[in-house]
mmCIF file of C-alpha atoms and ligand atoms in Angstrom:
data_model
loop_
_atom_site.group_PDB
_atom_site.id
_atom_site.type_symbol
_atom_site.label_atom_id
_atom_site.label_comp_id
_atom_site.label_asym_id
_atom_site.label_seq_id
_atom_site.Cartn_x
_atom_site.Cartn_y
_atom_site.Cartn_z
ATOM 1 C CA UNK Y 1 -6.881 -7.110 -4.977
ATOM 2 C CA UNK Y 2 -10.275 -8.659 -5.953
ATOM 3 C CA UNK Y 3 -12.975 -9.960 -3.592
ATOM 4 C CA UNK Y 4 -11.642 -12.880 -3.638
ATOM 5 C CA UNK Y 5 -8.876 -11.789 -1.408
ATOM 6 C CA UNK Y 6 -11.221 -10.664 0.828
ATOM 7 C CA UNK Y 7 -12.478 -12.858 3.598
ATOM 8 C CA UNK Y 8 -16.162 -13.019 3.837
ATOM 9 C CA UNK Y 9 -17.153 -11.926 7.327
ATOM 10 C CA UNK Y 10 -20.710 -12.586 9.063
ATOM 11 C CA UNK Y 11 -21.757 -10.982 12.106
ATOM 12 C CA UNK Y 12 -24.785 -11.473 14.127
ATOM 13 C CA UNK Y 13 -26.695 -8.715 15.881
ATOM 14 C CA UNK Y 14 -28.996 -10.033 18.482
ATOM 15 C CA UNK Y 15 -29.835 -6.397 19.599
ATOM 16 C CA UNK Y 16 -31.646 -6.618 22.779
ATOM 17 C CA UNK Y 17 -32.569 -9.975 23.134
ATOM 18 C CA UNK Y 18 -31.408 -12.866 25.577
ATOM 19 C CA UNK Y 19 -30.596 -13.663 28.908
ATOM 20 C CA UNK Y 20 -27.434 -15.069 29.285
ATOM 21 C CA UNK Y 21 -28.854 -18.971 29.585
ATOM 22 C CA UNK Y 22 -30.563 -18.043 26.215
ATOM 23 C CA UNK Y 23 -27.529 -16.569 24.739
ATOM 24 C CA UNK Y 24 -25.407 -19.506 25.737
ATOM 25 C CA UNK Y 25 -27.797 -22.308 24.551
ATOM 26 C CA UNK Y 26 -27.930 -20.066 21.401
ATOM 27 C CA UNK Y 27 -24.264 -19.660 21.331
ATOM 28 C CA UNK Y 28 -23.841 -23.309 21.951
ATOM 29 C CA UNK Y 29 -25.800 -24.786 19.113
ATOM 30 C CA UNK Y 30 -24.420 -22.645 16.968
ATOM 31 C CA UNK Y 31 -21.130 -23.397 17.482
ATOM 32 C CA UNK Y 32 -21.663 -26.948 16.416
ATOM 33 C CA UNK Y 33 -23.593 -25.822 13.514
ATOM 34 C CA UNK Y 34 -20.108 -23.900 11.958
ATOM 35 C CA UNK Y 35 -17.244 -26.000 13.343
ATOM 36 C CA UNK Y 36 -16.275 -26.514 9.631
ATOM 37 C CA UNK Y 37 -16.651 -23.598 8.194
ATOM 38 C CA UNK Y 38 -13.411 -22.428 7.346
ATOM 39 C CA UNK Y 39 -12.352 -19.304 4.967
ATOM 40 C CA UNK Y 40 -15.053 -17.341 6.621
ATOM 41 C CA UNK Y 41 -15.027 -15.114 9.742
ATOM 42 C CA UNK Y 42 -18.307 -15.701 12.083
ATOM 43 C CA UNK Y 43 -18.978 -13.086 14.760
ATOM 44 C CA UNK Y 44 -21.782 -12.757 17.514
ATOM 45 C CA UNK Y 45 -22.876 -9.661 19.378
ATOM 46 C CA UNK Y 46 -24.757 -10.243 22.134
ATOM 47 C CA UNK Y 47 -26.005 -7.580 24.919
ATOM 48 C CA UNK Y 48 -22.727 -6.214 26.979
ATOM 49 C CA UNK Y 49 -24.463 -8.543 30.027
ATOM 50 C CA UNK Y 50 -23.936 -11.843 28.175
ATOM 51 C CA UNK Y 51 -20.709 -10.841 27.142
ATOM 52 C CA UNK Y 52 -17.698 -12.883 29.117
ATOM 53 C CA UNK Y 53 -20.345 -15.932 29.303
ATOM 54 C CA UNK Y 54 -20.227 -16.533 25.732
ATOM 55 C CA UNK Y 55 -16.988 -15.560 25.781
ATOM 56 C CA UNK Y 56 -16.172 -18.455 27.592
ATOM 57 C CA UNK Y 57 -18.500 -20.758 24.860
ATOM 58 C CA UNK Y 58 -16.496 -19.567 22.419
ATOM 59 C CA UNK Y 59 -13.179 -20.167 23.573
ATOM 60 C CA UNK Y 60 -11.219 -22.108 20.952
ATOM 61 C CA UNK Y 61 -14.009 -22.015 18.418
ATOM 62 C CA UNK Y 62 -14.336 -19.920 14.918
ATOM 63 C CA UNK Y 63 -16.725 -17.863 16.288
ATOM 64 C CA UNK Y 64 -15.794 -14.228 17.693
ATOM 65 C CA UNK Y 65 -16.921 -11.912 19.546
ATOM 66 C CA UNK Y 66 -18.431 -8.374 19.103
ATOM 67 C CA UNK Y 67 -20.185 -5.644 21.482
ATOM 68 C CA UNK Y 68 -22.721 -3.736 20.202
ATOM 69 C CA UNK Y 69 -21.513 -0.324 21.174
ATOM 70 C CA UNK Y 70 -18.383 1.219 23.161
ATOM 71 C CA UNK Y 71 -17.832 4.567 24.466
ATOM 72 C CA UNK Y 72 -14.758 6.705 23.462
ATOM 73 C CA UNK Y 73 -13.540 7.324 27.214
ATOM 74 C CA UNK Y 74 -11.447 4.227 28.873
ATOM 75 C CA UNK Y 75 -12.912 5.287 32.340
ATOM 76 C CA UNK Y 76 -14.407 7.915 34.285
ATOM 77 C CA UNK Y 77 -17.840 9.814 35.456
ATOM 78 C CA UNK Y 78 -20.015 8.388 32.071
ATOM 79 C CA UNK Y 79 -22.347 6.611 34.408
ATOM 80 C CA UNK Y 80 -24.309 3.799 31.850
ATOM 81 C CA UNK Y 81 -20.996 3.432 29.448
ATOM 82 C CA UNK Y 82 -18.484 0.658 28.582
ATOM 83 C CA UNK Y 83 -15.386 0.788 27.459
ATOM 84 C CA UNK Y 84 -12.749 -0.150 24.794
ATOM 85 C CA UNK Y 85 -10.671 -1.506 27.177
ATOM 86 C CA UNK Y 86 -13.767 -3.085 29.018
ATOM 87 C CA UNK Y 87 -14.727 -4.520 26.394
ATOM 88 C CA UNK Y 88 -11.338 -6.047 24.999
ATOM 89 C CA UNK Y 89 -11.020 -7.500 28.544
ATOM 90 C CA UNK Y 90 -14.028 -9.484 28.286
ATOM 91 C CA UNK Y 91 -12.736 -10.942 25.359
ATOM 92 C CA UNK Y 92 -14.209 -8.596 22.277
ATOM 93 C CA UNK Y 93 -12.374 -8.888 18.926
ATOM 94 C CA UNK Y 94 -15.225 -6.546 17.657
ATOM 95 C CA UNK Y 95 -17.434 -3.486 18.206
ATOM 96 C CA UNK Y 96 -20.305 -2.107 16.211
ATOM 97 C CA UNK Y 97 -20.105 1.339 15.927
ATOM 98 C CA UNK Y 98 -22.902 3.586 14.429
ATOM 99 C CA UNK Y 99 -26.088 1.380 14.166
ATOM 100 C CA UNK Y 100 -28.959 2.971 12.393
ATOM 101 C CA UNK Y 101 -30.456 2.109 15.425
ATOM 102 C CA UNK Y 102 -28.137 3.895 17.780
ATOM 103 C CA UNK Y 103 -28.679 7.068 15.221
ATOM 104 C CA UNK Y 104 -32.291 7.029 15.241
ATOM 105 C CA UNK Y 105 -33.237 6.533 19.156
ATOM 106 C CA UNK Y 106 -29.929 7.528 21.285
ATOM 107 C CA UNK Y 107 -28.704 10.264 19.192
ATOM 108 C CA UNK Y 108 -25.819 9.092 17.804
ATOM 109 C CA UNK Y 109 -23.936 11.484 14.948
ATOM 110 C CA UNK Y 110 -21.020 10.938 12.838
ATOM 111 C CA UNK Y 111 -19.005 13.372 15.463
ATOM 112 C CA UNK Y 112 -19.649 10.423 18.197
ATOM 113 C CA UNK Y 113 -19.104 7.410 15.553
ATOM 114 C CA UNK Y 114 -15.781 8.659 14.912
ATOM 115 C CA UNK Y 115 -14.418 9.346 18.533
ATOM 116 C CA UNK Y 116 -15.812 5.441 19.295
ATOM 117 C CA UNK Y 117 -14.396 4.087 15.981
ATOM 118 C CA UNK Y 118 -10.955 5.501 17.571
ATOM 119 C CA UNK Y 119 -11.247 4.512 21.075
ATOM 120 C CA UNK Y 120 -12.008 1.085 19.608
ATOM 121 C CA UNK Y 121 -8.846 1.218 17.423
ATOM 122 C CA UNK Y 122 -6.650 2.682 20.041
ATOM 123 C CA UNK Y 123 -7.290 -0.516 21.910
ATOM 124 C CA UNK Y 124 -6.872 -2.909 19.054
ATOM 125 C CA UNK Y 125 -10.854 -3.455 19.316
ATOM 126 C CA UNK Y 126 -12.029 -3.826 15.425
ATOM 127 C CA UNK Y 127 -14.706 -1.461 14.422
ATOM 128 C CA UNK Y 128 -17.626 -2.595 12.226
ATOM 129 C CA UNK Y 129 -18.725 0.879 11.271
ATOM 130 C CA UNK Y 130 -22.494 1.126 10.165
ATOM 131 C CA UNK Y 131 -23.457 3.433 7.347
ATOM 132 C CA UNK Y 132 -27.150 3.634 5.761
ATOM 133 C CA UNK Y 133 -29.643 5.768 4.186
ATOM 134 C CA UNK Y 134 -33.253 5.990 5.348
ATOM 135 C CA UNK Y 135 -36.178 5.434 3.093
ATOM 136 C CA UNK Y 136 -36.898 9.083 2.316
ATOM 137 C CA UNK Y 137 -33.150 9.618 1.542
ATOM 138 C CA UNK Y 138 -33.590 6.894 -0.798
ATOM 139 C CA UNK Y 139 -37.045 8.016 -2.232
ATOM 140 C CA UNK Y 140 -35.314 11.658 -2.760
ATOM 141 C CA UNK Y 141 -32.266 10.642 -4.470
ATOM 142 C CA UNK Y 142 -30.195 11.562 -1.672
ATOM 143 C CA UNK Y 143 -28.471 7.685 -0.595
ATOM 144 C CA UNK Y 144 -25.291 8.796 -2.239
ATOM 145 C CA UNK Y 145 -24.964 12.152 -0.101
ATOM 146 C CA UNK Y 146 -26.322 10.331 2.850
ATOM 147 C CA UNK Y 147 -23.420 7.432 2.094
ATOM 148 C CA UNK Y 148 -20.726 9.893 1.275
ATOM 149 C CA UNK Y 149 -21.965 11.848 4.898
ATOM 150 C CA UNK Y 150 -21.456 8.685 6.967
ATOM 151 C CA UNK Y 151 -18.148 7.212 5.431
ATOM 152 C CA UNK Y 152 -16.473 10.641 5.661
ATOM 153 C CA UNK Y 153 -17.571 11.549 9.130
ATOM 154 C CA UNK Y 154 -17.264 7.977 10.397
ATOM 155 C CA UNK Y 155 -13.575 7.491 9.108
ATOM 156 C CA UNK Y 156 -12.434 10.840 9.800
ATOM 157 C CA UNK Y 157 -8.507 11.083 10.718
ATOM 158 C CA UNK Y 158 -8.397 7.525 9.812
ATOM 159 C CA UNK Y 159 -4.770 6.371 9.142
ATOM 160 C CA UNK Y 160 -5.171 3.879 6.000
ATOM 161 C CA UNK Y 161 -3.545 1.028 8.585
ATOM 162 C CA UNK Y 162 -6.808 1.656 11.048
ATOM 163 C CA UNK Y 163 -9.213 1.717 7.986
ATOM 164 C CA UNK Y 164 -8.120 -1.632 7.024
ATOM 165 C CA UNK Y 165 -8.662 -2.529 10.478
ATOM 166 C CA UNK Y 166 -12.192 -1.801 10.586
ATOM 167 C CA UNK Y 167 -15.386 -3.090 8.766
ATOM 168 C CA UNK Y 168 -17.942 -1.363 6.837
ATOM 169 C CA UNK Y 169 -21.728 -2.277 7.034
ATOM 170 C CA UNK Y 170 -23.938 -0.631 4.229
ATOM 171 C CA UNK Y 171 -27.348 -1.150 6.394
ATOM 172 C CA UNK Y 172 -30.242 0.720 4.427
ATOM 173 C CA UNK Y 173 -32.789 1.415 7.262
ATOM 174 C CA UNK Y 174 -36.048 0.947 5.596
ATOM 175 C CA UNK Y 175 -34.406 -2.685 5.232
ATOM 176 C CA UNK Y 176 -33.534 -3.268 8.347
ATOM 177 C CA UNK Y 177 -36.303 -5.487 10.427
ATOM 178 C CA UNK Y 178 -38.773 -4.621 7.501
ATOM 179 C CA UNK Y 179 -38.097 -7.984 5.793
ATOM 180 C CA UNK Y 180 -37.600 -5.773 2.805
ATOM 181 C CA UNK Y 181 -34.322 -6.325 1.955
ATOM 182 C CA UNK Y 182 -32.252 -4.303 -0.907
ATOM 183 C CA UNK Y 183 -31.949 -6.236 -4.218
ATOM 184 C CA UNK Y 184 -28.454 -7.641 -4.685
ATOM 185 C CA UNK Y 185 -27.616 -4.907 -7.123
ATOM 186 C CA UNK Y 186 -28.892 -2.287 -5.211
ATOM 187 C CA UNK Y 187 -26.449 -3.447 -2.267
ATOM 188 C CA UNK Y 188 -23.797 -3.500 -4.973
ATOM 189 C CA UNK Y 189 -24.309 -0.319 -6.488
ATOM 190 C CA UNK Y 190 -23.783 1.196 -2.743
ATOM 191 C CA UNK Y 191 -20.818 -1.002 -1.956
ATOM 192 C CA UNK Y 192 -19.096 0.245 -4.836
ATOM 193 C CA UNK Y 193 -19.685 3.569 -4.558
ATOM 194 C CA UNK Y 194 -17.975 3.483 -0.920
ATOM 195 C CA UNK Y 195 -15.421 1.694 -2.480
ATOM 196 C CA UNK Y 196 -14.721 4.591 -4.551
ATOM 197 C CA UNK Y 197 -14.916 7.422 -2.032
ATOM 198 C CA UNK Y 198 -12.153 4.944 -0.308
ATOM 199 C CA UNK Y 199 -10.294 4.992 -3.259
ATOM 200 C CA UNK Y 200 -10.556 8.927 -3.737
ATOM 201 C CA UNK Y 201 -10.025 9.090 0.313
ATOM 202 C CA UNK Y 202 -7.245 6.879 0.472
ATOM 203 C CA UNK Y 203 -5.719 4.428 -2.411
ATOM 204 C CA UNK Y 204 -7.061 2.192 -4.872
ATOM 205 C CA UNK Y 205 -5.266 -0.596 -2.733
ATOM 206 C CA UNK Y 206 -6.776 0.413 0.782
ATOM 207 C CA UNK Y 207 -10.352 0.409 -0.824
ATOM 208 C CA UNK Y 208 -9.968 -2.569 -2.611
ATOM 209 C CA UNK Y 209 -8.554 -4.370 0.991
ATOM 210 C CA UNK Y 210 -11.042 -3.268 3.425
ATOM 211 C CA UNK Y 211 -14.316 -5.424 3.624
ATOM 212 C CA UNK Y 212 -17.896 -4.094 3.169
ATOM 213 C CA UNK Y 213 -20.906 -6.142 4.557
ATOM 214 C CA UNK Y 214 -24.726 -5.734 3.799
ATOM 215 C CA UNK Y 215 -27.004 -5.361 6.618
ATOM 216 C CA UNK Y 216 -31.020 -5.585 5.975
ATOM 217 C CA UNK Y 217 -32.822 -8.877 6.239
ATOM 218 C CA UNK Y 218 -30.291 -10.982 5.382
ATOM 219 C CA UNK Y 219 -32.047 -14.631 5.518
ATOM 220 C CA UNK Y 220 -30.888 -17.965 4.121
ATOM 221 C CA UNK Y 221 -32.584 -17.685 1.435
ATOM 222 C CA UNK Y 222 -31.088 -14.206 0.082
ATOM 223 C CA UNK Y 223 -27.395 -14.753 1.846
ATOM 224 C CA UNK Y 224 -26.067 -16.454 -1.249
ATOM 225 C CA UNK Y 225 -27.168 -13.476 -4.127
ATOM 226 C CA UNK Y 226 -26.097 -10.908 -2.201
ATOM 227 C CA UNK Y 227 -22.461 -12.769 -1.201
ATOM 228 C CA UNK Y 228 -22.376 -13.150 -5.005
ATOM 229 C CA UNK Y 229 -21.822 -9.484 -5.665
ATOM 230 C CA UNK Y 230 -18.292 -8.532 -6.226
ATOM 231 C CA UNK Y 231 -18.272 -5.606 -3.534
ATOM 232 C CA UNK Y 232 -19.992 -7.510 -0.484
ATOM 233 C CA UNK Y 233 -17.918 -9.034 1.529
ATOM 234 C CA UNK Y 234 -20.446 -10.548 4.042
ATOM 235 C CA UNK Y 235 -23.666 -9.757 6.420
ATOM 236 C CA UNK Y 236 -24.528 -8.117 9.096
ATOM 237 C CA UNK Y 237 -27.752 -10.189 10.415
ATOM 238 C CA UNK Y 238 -30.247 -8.960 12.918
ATOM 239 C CA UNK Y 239 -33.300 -11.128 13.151
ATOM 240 C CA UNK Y 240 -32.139 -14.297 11.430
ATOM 241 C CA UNK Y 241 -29.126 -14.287 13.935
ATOM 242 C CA UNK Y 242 -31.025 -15.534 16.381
ATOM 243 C CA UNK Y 243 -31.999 -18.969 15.550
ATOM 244 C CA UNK Y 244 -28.994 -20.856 15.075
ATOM 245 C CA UNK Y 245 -30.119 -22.990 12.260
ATOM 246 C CA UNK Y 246 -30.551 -20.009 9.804
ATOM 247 C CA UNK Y 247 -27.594 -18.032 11.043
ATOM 248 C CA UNK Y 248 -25.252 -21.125 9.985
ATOM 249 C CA UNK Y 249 -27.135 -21.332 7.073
ATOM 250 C CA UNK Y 250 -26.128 -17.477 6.551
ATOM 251 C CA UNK Y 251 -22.819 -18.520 7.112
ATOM 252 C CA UNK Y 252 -22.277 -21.729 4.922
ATOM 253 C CA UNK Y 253 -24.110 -19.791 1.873
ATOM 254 C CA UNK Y 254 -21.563 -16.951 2.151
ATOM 255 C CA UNK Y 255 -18.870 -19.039 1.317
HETATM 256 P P1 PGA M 301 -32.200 -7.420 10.367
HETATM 257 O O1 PGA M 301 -31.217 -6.411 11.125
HETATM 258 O O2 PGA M 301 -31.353 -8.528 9.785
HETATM 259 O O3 PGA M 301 -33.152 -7.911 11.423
HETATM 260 O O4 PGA M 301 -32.885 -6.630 9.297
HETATM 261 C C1 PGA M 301 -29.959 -6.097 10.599
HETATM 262 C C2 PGA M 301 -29.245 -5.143 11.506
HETATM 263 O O5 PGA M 301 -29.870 -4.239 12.069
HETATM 264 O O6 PGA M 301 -28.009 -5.259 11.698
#
């Protein structure tokens, strides 16, 4: 199966921005913005607080919904955490799991990815799994280890059926918010070479099934070249997610 079997899929990560009104007027204009773009899966991820209101926005539209985190326990004494089943009751199709973000400043480790990336699954919550080097992994040769590190422990006790429910995002952090973002073929030289530790981990088939997207200033104006390698399968988008205008834009020049 080629990438054309693949259907592109762009996400939005507004991080910790908007209120709710914001998010909905966001959400809203948005929503016009894509109503014909077809063949291509369009997610948002607002805060957990904005949630069911633009779950409600988006009912009966292309647009779906993602959380930016989940913890691995359905309920309990985790004062601060939300759910898988939480979140699939507010209306989540998707959950990021693992952003460099969540690594760097709330401790987040490969150990904790995967018990999330299975509490998602186990409640039919699709996992968008970040992976990424930093810059000085990059600058010492080390992006492959660093890779190989975050696929393996991220996926761990996958069965191949869960893998090809989930997504991968190749996010190098010294792209992310930097406006620096990797050159289409250094995107593709990483998406391929997670492609192949799929392949080694599971089957040709799986790792030619499952989609990879590239996180990192994604803008308009880059969307299209990086779309155009044959390993990435769509964004993730921080920043330019949160203007409508140039997150439909994102979206119409992935097609
Ligand atoms: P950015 O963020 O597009 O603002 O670089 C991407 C991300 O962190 O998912």
């Amino acid at each position: 199966m080629g990438r054309a079997m693949r259907r592109p899929i762009i996400a939005g990560n507004w991080k910790l921005n908007n209120t709710i009104s914001e998010a909905v007027a966001l959400t809203t204009a948005l929503k016009s913005l894509v109503t014909h773009c077809t063949g291509v899966e369009i997610i948002v991820a607002p805060t957990f607080t904005a949630l069911a209101a633009i779950g409600d926005v988006i009912k009966d539209s292309n647009v779906l919904l993602a959380a930016q985190d989940v913890y691995w326990e359905d309920s309990g004494a985790f004062t601060g955490e939300v759910s898988a089943p939480m979140l699939k009751d507010v209306g989540c199709d998707y959950v990021i799991i693992g952003h460099s973000e969540r690594r760097q400043y709330f401790g987040e480790t490969n150990e904790s990815v995967n018990q999330k990336v299975k509490a998602a699954l186990s409640h039919d919550l699709k996992p968008i799994i970040c992976v990424g080097e930093q810059l000085e992994d990059r600058e010492r040769g080390r992006t492959d280890t660093v890779i190989e590190n975050h696929i393996t422990g991220g996926i761990a006790d996958l069965s191949a059926a869960e893998l090809l429910s989930s997504v991968i995002a190749y996010e190098p952090v010294w792209a992310i918010g930097t406006g620096k973002t990797a050159t289409p073929a250094q995107a593709q030289e990483v998406h391929s070479l997670i492609r192949k530790l799929l392949t080694d981990a599971y089957s040709d088939e799986v790792a030619s099934q499952i989609r990879i997207q590239y996180g990192g200033s994604v803008k308009p104006e880059n969307a299209a070249e990086l779309m155009a390698q044959p390993d990435v399968d769509g964004a993730l988008v921080g920043g330019a997610s949160l203007q409508a205008e140039s997150f439909a834009e994102i979206v119409k020049n992935s097609i």
